[in-house]
Tab-separated table of C-alpha atoms in Angstrom:
chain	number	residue	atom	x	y	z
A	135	UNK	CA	21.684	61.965	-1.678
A	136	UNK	CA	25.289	60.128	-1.310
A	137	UNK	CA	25.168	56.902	-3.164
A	138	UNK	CA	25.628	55.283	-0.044
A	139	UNK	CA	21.736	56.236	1.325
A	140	UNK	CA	20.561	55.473	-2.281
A	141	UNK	CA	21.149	51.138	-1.928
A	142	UNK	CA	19.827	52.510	2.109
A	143	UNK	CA	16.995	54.013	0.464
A	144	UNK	CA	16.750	50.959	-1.951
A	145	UNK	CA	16.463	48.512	0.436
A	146	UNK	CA	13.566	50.008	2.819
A	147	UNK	CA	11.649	50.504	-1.496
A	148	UNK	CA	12.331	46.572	-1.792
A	149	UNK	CA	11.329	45.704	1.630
A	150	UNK	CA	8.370	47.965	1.373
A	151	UNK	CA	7.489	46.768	-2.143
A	152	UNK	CA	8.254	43.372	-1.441
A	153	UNK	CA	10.231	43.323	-4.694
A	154	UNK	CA	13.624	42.173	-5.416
A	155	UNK	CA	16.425	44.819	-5.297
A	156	UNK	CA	17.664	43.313	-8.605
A	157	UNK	CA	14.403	43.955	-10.123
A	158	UNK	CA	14.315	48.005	-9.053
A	159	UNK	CA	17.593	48.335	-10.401
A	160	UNK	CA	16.981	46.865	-13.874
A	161	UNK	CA	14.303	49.381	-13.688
A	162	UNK	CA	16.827	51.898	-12.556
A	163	UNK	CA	19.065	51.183	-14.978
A	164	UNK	CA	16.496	51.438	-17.692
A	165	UNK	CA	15.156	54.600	-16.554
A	166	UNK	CA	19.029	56.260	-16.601
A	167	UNK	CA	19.946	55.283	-19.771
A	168	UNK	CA	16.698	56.640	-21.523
A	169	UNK	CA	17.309	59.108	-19.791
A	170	UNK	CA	21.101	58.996	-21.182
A	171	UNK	CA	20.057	58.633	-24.487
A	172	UNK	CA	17.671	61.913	-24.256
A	173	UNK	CA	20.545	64.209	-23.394
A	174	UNK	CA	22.854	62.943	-25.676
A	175	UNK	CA	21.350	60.786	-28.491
A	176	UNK	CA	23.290	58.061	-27.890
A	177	UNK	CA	22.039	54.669	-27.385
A	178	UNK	CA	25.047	52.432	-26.589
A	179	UNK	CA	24.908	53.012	-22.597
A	180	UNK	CA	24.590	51.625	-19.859
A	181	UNK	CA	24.609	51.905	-15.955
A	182	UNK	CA	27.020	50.141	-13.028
A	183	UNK	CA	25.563	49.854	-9.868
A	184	UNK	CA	28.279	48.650	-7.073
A	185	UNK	CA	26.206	48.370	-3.586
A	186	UNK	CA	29.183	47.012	-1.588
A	187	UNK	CA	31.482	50.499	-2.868
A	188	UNK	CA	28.392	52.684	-2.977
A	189	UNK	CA	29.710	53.274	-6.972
A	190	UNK	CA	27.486	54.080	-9.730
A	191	UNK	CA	28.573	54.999	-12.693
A	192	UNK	CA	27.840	55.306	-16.719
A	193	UNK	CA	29.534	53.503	-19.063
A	194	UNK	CA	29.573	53.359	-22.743
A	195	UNK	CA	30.057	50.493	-25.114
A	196	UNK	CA	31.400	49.131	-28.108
A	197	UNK	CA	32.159	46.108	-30.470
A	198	UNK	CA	34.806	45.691	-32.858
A	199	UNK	CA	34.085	44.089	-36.118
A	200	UNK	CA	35.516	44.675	-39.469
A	201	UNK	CA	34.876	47.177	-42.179
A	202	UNK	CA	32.394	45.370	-43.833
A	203	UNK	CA	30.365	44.538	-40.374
A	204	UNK	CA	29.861	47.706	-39.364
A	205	UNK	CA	26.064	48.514	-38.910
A	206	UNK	CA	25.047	51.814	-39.510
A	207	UNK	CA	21.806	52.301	-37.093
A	208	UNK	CA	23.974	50.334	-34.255
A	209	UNK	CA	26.019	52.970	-32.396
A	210	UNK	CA	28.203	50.479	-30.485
A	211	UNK	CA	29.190	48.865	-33.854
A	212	UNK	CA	32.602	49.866	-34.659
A	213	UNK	CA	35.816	49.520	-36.959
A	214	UNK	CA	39.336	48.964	-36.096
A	215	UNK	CA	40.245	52.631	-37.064
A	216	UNK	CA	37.418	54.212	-34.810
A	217	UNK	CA	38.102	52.123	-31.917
A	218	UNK	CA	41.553	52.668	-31.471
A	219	UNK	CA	40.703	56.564	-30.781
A	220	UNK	CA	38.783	55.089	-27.901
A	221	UNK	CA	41.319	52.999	-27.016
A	222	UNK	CA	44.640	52.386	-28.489
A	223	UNK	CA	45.014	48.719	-27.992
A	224	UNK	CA	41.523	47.897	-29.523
A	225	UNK	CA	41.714	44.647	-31.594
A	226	UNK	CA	39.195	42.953	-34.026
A	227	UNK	CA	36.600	41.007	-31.644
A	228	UNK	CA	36.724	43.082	-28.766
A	229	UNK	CA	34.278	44.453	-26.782
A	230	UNK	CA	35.216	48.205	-25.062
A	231	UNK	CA	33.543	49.940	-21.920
A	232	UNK	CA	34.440	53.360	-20.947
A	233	UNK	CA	33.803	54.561	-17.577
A	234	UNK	CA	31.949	58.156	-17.844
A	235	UNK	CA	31.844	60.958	-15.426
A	236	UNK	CA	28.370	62.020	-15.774
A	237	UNK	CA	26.069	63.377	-13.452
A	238	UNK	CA	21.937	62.523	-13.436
A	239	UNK	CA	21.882	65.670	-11.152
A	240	UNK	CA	22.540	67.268	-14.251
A	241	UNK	CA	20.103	65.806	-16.846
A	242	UNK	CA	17.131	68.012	-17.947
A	243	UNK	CA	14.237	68.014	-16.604
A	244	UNK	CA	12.594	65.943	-19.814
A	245	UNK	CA	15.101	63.230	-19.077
A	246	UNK	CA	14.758	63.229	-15.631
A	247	UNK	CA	11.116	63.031	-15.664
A	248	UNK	CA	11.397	60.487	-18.012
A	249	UNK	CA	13.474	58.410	-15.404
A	250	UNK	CA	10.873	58.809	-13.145
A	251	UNK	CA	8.280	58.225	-15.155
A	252	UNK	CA	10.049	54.674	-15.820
A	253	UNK	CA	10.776	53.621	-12.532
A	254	UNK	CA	7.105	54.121	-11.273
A	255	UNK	CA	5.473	52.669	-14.239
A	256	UNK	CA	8.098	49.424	-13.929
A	257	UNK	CA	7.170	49.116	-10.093
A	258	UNK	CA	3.900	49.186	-10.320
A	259	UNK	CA	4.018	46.751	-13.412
A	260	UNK	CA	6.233	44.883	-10.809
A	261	UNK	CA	4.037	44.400	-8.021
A	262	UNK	CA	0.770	43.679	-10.629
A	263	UNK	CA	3.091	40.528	-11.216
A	264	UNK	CA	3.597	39.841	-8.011
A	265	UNK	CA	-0.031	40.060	-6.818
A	266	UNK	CA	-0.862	38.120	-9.562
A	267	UNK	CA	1.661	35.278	-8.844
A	268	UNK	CA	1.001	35.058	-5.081
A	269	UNK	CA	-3.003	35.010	-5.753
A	270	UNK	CA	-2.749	32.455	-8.645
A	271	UNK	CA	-0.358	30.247	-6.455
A	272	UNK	CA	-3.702	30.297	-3.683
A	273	UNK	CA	-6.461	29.113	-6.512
A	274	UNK	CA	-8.614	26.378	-5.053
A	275	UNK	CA	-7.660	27.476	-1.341
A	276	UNK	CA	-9.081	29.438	1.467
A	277	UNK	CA	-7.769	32.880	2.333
A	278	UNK	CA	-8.710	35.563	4.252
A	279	UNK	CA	-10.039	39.316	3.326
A	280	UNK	CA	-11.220	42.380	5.218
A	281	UNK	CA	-14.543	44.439	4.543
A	282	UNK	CA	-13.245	47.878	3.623
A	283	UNK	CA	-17.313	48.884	1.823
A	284	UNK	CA	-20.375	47.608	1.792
A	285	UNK	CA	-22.673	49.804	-1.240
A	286	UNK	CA	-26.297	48.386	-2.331
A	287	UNK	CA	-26.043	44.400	-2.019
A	288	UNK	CA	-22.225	44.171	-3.007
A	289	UNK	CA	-19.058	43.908	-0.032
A	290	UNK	CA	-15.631	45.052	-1.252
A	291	UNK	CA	-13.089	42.841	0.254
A	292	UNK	CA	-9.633	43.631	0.836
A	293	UNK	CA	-7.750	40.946	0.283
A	294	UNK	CA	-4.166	42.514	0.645
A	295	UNK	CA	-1.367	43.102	-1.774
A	296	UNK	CA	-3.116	46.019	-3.415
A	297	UNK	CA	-6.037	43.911	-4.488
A	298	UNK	CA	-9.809	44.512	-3.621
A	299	UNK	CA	-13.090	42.008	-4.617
A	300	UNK	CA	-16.830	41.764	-4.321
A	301	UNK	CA	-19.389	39.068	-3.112
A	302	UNK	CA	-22.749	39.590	-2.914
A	303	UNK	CA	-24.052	40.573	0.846
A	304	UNK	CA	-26.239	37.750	0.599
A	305	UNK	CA	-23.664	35.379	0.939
A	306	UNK	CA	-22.490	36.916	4.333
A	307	UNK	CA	-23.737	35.936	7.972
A	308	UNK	CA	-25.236	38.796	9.812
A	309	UNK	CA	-21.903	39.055	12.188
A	310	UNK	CA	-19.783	40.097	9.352
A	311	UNK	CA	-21.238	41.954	7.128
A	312	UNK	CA	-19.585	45.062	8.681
A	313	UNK	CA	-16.673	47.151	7.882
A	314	UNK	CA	-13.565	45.996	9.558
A	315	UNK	CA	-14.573	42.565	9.254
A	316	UNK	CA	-12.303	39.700	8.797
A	317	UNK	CA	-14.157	36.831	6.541
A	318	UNK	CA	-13.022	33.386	4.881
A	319	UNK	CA	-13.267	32.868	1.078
A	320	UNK	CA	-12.800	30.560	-1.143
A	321	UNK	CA	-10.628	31.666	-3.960
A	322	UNK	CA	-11.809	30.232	-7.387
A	323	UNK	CA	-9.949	31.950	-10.281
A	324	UNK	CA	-7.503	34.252	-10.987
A	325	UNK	CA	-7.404	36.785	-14.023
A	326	UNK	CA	-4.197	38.990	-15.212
A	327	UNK	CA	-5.188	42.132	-16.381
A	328	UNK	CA	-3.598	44.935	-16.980
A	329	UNK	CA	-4.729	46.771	-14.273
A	330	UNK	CA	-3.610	44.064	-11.993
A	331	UNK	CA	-4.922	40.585	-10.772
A	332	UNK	CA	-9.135	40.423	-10.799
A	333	UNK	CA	-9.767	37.737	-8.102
A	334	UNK	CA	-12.668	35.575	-7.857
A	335	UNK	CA	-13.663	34.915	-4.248
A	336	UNK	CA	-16.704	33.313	-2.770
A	337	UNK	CA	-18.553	32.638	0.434
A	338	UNK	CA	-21.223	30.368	-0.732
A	339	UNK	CA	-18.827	27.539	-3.005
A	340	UNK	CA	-18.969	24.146	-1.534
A	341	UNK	CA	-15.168	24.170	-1.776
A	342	UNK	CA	-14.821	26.799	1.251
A	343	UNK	CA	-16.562	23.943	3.791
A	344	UNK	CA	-13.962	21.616	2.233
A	345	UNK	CA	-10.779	23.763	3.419
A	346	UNK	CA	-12.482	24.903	6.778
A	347	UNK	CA	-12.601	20.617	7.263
A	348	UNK	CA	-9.911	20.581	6.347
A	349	UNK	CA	-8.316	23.445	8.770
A	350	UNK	CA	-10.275	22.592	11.235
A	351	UNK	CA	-10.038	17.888	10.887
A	352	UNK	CA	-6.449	17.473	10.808
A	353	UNK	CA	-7.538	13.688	9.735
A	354	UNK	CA	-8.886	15.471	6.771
A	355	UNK	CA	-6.070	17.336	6.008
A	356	UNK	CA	-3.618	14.300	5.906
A	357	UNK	CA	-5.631	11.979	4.160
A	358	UNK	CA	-6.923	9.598	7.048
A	359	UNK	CA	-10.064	10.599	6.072
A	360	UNK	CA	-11.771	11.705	2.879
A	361	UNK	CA	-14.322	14.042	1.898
A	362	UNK	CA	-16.468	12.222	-1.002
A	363	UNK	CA	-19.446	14.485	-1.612
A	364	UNK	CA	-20.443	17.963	-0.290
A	365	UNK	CA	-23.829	19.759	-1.163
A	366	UNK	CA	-24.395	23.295	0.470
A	367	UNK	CA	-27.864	25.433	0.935
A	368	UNK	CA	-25.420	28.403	1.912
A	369	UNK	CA	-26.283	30.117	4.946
A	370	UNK	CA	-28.439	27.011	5.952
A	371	UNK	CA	-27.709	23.469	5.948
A	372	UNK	CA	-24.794	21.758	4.654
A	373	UNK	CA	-24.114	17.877	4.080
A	374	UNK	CA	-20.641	16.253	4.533
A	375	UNK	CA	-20.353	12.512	3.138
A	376	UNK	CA	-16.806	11.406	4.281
A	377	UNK	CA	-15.087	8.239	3.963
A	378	UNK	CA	-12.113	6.622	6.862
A	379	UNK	CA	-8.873	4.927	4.826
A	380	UNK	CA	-7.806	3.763	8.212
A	381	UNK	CA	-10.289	0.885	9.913
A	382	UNK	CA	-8.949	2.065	12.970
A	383	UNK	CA	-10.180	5.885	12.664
A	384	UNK	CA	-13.826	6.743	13.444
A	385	UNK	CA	-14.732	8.816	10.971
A	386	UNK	CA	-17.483	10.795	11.996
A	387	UNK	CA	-16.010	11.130	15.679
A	388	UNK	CA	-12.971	12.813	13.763
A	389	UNK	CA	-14.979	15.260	11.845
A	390	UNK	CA	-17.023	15.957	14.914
A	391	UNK	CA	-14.275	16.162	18.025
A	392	UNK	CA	-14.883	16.081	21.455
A	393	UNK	CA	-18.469	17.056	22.278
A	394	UNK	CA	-18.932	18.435	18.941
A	395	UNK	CA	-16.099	21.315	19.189
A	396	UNK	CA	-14.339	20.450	15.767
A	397	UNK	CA	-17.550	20.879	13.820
A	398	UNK	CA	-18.707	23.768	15.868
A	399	UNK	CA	-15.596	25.588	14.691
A	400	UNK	CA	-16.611	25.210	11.636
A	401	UNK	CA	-20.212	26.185	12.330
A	402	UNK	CA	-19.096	29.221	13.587
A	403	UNK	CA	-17.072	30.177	10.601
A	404	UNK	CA	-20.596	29.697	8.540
A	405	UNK	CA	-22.325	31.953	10.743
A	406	UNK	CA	-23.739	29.520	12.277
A	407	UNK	CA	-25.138	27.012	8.932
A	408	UNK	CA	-25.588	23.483	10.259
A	409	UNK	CA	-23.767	20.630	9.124
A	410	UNK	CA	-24.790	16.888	8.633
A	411	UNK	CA	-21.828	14.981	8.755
A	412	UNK	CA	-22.471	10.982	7.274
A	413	UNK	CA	-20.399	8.081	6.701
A	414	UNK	CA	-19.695	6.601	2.974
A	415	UNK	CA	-20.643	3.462	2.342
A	416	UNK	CA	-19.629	0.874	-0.286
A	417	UNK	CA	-22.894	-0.845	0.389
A	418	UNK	CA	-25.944	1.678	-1.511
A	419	UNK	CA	-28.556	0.578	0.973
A	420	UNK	CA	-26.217	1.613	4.090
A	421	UNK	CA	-25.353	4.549	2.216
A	422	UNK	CA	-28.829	5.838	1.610
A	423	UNK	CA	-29.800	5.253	4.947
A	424	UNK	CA	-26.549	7.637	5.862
A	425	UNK	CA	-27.459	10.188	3.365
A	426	UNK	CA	-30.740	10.874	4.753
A	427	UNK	CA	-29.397	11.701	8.389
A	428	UNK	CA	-31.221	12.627	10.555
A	429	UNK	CA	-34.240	11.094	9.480
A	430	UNK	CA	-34.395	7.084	10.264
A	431	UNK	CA	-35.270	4.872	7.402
A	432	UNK	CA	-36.393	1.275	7.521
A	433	UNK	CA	-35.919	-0.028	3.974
A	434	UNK	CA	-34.189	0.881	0.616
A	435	UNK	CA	-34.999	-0.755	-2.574
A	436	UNK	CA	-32.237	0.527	-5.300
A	437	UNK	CA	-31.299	-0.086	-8.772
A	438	UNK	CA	-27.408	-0.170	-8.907
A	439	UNK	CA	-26.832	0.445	-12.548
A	440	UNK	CA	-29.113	4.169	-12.890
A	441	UNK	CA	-27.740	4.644	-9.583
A	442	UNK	CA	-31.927	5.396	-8.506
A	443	UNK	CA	-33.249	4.606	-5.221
A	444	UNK	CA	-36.368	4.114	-3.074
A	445	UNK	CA	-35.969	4.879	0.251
A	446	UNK	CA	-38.687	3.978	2.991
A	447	UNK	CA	-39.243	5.987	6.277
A	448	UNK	CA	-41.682	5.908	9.142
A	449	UNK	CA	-45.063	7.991	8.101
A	450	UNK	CA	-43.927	10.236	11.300
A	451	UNK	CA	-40.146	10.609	9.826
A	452	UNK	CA	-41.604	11.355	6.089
A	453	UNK	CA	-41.417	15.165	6.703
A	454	UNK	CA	-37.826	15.319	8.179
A	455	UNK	CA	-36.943	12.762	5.501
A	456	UNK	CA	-38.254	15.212	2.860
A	457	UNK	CA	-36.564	18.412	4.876
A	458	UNK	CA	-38.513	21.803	4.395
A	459	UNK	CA	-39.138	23.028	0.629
A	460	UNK	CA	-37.238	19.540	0.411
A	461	UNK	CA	-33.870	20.279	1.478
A	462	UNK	CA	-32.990	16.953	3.534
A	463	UNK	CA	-33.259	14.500	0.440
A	464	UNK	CA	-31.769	17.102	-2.282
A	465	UNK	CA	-28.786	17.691	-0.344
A	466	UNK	CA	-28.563	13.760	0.498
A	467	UNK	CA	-28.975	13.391	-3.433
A	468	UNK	CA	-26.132	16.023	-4.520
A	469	UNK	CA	-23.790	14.565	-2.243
A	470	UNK	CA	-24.227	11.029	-2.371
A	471	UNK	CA	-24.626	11.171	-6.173
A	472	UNK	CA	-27.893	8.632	-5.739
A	473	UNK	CA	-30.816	9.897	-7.392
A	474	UNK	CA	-33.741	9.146	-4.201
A	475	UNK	CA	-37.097	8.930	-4.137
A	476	UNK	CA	-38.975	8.941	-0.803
A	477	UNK	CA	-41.819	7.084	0.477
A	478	UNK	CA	-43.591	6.844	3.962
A	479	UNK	CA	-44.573	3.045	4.894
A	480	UNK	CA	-48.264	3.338	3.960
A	481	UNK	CA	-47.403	4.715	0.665
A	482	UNK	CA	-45.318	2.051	0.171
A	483	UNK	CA	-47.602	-0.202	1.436
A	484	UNK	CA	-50.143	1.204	-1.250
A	485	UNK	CA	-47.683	0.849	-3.830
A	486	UNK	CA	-47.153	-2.626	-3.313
A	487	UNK	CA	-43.709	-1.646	-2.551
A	488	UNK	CA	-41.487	-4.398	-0.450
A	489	UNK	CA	-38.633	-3.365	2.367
């Protein structure tokens, strides 16, 4: 190979690597001179590496220093009587390169291997960092993965630059819990280790509705409107409390769109959960009644300070107040951050209760 198709070959390594051509030849250079320093015990080498010429070349160096700062283990450390048989106009204080005319071709096969052996190592120590740094710059965001296995109740997710992780099948709709699949995660954490990045991913975190609203509400993603609370039965039912910073933006027609196609979207990329969407309100009566969507309530008693309410429905809305095994007011709870208590008119009544 002519130096010339070495940078060539260089280039399509970088490219393919996505690594720096700076950083391969560090490694390059690294790899020559141990390999250097195998053939001919010397340790005061280095390597040139000219793309523009095609030139690459060994050198060796040295400093001058007096007698009395010479250093024995430090090959390139040097008198004034040594250094001018290297060069006749060496001075006190310089430092001296000579050009060598050595061929790698002609290494042994210890030191070439070794070479090798360096290169492959540093690349792949290369890209670990790489991996690691793109992932780590993507913690608290959505990304997208591929199912490459599914084995027992565990998917193995591709995620791409030579990393693979796990969720648990349960957390997948039907429709993609296939091989080939494309899937949205959220990524929650990011771990070095030395045998690369181990990245957390996860279908059922809250945080992934938060980003697909966010995708998907462009209101959402520029701040017009705000997510406050978000509680999540995943694969079920999901509640969204949001708040409007502009008077003049409807809120919940934002988050919904046109005949319901914004939150559909979303939907669609839960396999299909269903999302309550409700308004924030500074007012805790207005927001009770809000959280409790889509049953109707017809009175709230609350105490501000614990932050406890009573809420009062219709005996016929009691049941879709409550939601099945209780779903409706837990998820209202979680995301509103009230603690509420529900009661039908004739218990209230009962109770001696007044709305």
């Amino acid at each position: 190979m002519t130096n010339h198709e070495f940078f060539k070959a260089l280039e399509e390594v970088s490219e393919e690597k996505g690594l720096e051509k700076e950083e391969i030849l560090a490694l390059m250079e690294k790899g020559l001179v141990n390999a250097y320093k195998k053939e001919t015990g010397k340790t005061n080498a280095g390597v040139r590496f000219n793309e523009e010429s095609g030139e690459i070349y060994f050198y060796e160096y040295y400093d001058v220093v007096e007698d009395d700062q010479v250093e024995p283990d430090n090959q390139a450390s040097v008198n004034l009587e040594k250094a001018k048989t290297i060069r006749r106009t060496a001075r006190i204080g310089d430092h001296i390169e000579i050009k060598l005319k050595i061929n790698p071709k002609d290494f042994g096969r210890l030191a070439i291997d070794s070479t090798k052996n360096i290169l492959n190592q540093g690349i792949n120590n290369l890209e670990k960092k790489k991996s690691f740094e793109y992932f780590n710059e993507h913690v608290d965001e959505m990304i997208v993965g591929k199912v490459v296995n599914i084995k027992d109740s565990t998917v193995y997710i591709d995620l791409g630059h030579n990393v693979t992780s796990t969720v648990a099948l349960s957390e997948l709709p039907r429709e993609e819990q296939r091989k080939g699949a494309n899937i949205k995660l959220y990524l929650s954490k990011v771990e070095e280790t030395t045998k690369g990045p181990k990245v957390y991913v996860s279908r059922s975190d809250k945080n992934l509705v938060k980003r697909l609203f966010e995708t998907y509400i462009p209101e959402i993603k520029d701040g017009t409107i705000e997510i406050l609370g978000i509680a999540r039965d995943t694969g079920d039912r999901t509640k969204v409390c949001v708040k409007t910073n502009n008077p003049d933006v409807d809120a919940l027609g934002s988050c919904l769109g046109a005949k319901g196609a914004r939150v559909k979207d979303i939907t669609n990329n839960l396999g299909g959960e269903k999302i309550d969407i409700y308004e924030w309100s500074d007012d805790p009566k207005q927001l009770i009644i809000n959280a409790l969507t889509p049953a109707e309530v017809i009175g709230v008693q609350f105490n501000q300070q614990d932050k406890q309410a009573i809420a009062i429905v219709p005996d016929d809305q009691f049941s879709l107040a409550i939601g099945k095994r209780g779903q409706n007011v837990r998820l209202a709870v979680q995301s509103s951050g009230w603690k509420i208590d529900i009661k039908n008119v004739t218990q209230a009544q009962e109770e001696g209760i007044e709305f």
